[in-house]
Each structure stands twice: as structure tokens, then as C-alpha cells.
Short mmCIF file of C-alpha atoms in Angstrom, two decimals:
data_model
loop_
_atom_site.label_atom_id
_atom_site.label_comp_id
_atom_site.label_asym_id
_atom_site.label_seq_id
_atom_site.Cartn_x
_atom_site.Cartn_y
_atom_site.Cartn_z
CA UNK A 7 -14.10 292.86 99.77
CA UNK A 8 -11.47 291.00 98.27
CA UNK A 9 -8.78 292.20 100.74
CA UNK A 10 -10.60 291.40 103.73
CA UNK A 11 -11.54 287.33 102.06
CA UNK A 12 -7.49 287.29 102.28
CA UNK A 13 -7.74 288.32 105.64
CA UNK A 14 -10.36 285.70 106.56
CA UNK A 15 -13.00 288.34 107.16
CA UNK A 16 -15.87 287.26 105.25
CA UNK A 17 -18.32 288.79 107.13
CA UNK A 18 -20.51 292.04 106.26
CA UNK A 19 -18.27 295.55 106.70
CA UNK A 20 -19.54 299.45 106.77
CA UNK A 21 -16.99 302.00 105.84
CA UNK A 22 -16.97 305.39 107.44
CA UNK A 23 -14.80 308.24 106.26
CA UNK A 24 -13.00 309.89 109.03
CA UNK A 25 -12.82 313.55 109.48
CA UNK A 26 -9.28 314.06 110.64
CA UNK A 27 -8.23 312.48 106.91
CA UNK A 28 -5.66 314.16 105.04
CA UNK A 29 -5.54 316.29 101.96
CA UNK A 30 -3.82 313.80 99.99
CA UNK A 31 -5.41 310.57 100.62
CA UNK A 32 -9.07 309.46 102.14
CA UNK A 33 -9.23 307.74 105.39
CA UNK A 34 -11.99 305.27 106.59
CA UNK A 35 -12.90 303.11 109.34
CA UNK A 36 -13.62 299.95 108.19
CA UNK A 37 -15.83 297.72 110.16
CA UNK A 38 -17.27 294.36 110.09
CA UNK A 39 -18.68 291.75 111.91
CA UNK A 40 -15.39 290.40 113.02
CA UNK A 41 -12.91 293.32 113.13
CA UNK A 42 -12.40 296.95 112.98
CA UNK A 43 -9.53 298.23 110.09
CA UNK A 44 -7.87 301.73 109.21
CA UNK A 45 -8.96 301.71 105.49
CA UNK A 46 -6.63 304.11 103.27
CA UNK A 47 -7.30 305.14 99.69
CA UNK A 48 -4.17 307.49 98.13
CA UNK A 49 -4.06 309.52 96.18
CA UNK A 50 -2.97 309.31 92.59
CA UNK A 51 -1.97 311.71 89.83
CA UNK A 52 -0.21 312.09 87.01
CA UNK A 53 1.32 315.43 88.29
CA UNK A 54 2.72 313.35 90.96
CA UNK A 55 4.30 310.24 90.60
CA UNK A 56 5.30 309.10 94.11
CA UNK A 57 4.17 305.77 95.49
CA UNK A 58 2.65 306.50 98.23
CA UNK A 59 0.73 302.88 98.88
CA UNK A 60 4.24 301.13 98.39
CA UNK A 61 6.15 303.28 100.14
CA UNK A 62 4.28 303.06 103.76
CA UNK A 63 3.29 299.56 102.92
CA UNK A 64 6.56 299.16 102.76
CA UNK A 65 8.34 300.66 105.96
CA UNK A 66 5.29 299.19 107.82
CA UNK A 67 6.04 295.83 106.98
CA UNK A 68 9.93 296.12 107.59
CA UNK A 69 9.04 298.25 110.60
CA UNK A 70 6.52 295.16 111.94
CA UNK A 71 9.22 292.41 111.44
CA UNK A 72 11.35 293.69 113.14
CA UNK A 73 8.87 293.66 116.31
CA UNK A 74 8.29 297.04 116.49
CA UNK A 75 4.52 297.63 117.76
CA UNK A 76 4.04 301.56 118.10
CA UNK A 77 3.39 301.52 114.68
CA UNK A 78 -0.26 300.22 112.58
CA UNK A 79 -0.05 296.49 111.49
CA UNK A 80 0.29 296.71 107.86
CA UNK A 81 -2.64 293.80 107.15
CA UNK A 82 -3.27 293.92 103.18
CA UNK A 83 -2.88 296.41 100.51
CA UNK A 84 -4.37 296.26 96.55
CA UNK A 85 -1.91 298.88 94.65
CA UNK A 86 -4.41 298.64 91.41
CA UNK A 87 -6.53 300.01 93.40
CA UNK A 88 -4.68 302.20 95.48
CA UNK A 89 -5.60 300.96 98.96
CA UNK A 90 -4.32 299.65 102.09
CA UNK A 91 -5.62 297.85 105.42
CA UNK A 92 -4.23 298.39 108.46
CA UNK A 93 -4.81 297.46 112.33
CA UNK A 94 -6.76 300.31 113.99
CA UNK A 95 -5.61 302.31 116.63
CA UNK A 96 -7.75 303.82 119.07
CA UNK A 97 -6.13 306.78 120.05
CA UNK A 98 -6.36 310.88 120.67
CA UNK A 99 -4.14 313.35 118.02
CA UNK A 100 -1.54 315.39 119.95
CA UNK A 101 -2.30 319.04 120.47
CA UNK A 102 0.24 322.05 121.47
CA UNK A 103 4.06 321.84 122.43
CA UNK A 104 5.44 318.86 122.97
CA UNK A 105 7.53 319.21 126.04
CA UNK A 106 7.16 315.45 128.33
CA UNK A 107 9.98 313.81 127.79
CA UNK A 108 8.86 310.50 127.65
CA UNK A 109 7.14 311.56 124.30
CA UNK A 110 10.18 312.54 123.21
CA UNK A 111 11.75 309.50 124.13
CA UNK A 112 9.12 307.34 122.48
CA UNK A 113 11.01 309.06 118.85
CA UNK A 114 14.02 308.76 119.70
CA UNK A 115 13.32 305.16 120.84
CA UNK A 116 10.84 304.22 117.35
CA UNK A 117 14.69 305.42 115.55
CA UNK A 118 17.22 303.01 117.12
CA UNK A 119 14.89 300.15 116.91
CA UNK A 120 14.59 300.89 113.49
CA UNK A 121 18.12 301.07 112.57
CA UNK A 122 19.29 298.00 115.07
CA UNK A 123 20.82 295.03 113.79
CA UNK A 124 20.07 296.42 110.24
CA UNK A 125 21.25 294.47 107.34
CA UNK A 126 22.50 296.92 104.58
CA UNK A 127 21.06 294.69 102.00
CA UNK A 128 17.96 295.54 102.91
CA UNK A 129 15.43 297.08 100.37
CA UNK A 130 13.60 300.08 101.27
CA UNK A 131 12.30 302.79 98.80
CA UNK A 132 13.44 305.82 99.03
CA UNK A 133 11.87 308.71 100.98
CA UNK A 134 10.55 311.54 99.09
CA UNK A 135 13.43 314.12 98.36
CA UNK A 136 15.75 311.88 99.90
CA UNK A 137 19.44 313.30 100.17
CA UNK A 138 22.81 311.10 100.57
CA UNK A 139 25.39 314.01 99.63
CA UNK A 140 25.58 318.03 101.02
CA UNK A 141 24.67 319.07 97.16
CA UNK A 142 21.37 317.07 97.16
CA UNK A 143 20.34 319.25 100.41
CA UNK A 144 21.69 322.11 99.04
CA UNK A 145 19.54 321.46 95.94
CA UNK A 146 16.30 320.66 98.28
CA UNK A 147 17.12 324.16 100.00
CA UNK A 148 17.28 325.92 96.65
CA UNK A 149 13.79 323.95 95.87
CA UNK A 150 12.23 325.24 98.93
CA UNK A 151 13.57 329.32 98.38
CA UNK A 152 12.32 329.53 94.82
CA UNK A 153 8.83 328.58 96.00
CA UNK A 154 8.76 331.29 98.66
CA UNK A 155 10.08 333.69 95.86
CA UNK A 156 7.16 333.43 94.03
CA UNK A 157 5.07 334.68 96.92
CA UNK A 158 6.28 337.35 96.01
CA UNK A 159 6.44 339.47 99.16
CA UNK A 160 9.01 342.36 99.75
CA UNK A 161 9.90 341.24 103.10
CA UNK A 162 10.21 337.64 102.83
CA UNK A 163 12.68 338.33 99.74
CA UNK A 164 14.88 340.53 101.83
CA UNK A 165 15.23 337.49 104.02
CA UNK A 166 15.42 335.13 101.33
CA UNK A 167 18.45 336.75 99.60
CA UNK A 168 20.41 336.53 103.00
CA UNK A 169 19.76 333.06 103.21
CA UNK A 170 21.27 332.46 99.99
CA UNK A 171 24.15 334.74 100.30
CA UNK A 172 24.99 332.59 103.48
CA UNK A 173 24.26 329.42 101.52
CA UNK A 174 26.82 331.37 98.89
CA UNK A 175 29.35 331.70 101.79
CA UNK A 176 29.75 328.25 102.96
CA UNK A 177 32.33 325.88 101.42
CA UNK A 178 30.59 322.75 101.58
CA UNK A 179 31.94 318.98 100.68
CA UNK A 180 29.87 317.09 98.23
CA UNK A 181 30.96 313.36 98.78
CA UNK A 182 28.38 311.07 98.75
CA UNK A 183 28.45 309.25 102.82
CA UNK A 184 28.98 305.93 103.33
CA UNK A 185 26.65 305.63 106.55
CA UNK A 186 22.60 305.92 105.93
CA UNK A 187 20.32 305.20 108.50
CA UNK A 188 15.95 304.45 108.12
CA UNK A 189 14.58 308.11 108.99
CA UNK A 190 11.23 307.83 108.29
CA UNK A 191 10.02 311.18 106.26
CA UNK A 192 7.73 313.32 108.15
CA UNK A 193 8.29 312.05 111.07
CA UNK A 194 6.69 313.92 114.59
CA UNK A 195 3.60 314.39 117.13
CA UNK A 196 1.83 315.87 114.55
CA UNK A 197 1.46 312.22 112.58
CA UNK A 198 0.93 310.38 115.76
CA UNK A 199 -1.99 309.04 118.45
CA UNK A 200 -1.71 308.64 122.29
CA UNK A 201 -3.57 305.89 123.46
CA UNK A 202 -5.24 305.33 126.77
CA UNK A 203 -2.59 303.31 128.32
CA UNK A 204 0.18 306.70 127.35
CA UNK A 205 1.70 304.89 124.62
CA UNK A 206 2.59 306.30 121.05
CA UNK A 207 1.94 305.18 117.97
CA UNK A 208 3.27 306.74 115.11
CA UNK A 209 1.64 306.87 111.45
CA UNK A 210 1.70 308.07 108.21
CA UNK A 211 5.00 306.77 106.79
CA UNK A 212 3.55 307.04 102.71
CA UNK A 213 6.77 309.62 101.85
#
């Protein structure tokens, strides 16, 4: 209630959970008698530390003033309690391959604007597992094969051990780069709407 007073919306509100939400967080439809919000509770442990409510608030509100509109309007967020208001989107979830390229386009497009004009000043947290040197995706990579390892399964071992002897093989450079660029984590059709008028609007930027 307080979040939407800040937003001038003192009017009555219902709250609906939506279906589609992820594992990790709950998503809501929030409406009331002057607006309808994208309501976003995340989740919290102590298992896992990331900041999930700063981190999209974040990007969202870099992304935003910098004009970029195929993105939700980050609107107000409470991180004591863990939540976040955002303009809502009407919009369908992509299904199957991906081939138009105008879609593809629409990334590619979301990227430059993001990185144009960018002052390297700027503050933005980093993304989960982020890597600015070879050895910190070679240590990501190492992450990801001991996980499968535990699976456990004869096959997928036999192809995990030639992945690592060709890991083994390479003579890699680990100097930290000069040049970084905003990729936003997670990034792809599957964390995005198409709206009636063809347009694409990405979401879900919390790692």
C-alpha cells in the first residue's frame, strides 16, 4: 500500500498471482482503481545471497534512462520487503524456435542501445557469475561439470572427461580485459512477451 501512496495511487487494489510465475520469485497482477502493475515478490534465502530486487531494479532503471522502452518501467521497489512495481505489459510468451529475424534483431538492437554512449563510471551490479578474465570462465565451466558429475551417469561422464581433457589442452591467456560491455544475464525469447502491435519486450533482468 505504501508503494503505490508514492506512486499517487491511493485508490483500492486486488492482487492476483499469475500462473506463468517463476520458481524463484512470486508474480502478481496488481490492480486498482487507477492502474494495472506487475507486482514481484523475490525470493530470499540464506543459502543464497544474491540481490535479486537490486539487481533488476537496477538495470531497469539505467535501462529506462537511457530511453529504452522494450523493457517494464521500473515504478517503485521496497527491498525490506523484497518487492518491486513495475509497468505491466500485456503481452503473449514466445513458444518454439525462434527463426524471424526481426526477433532477432529486436536483441541485438535492446544490446547496442544499452551499451551506446555509455559512461564507464557508471554503477551497475554485477551479474550473477560474472567473468572479466578466461580463468573466471574457465572456473564457471569447471562449476558447471562437477554438477553433472554428480548425476552420476556412465555416459554423461564419458563425455564429461573429454570435455575436460580439451579444456586440459588449450593454452589459454588469463589477463583481465580492458573492454566490458552491459550483457544482461539470461538474456533470450524465453524471458520475453510479444505484444499485439509485434513488438518485444524483454524481462526478467534480477541476475
Amino acid at each position: 500500500k505504501e508503494m503505490l501512496e508514492k506512486l499517487g495511487d491511493f485508490s483500492s487494489f486486488v492482487i492476483e498471482p499469475l500462473s506463468s510465475a517463476g520458481r524463484n520469485n512470486q508474480a502478481c497482477k496488481l490492480i486498482t482503481g487507477q492502474n494495472t502493475y506487475f507486482l514481484k515478490h523475490y525470493f530470499k534465502d540464506i543459502s543464497d545471497t544474491r540481490q535479486r530486487l537490486k539487481h533488476e531494479f537496477a538495470f531497469l532503471t539505467f535501462a529506462w534512462g537511457k530511453n529504452i522502452r522494450c523493457i517494464p518501467r521500473p515504478l517503485a521497489c521496497d527491498p525490506k520487503a523484497q518487492l518491486g512495481i513495475y509497468s505491466w505489459v500485456d503481452g503473449q510468451r514466445f513458444s518454439g524456435q525462434i527463426t524471424e529475424r526481426r526477433y532477432v534483431d529486436a536483441v541485438l538492437k535492446f544490446i547496442l542501445e544499452l551499451n551506446r554512449d555509455i559512461n564507464v563510471s557508471v554503477e551497475m551490479p554485477q551479474a550473477s557469475e560474472a567473468c572479466f578474465r578466461i580463468g573466471d570462465y574457465v572456473n564457471a565451466f569447471e562449476r558447471r561439470l562437477e554438477r553433472l558429475r554428480k548425476l552420476n551417469d556412465k555416459r554423461l561422464l564419458v563425455f564429461l572427461e573429454t570435455l575436460s581433457q580439451k579444456k586440459n589442452s588449450l593454452s589459454l591467456p588469463d589477463d583481465e580485459t580492458d573492454v566490458r560491455i552491459i550483457s544482461p544475464s539470461d538474456l533470450g525469447f524465453h524471458n520475453a512477451l510479444k505484444t499485439d502491435s509485434d513488438a518485444v519486450i524483454f524481462l526478467d533482468f534480477e541476475y
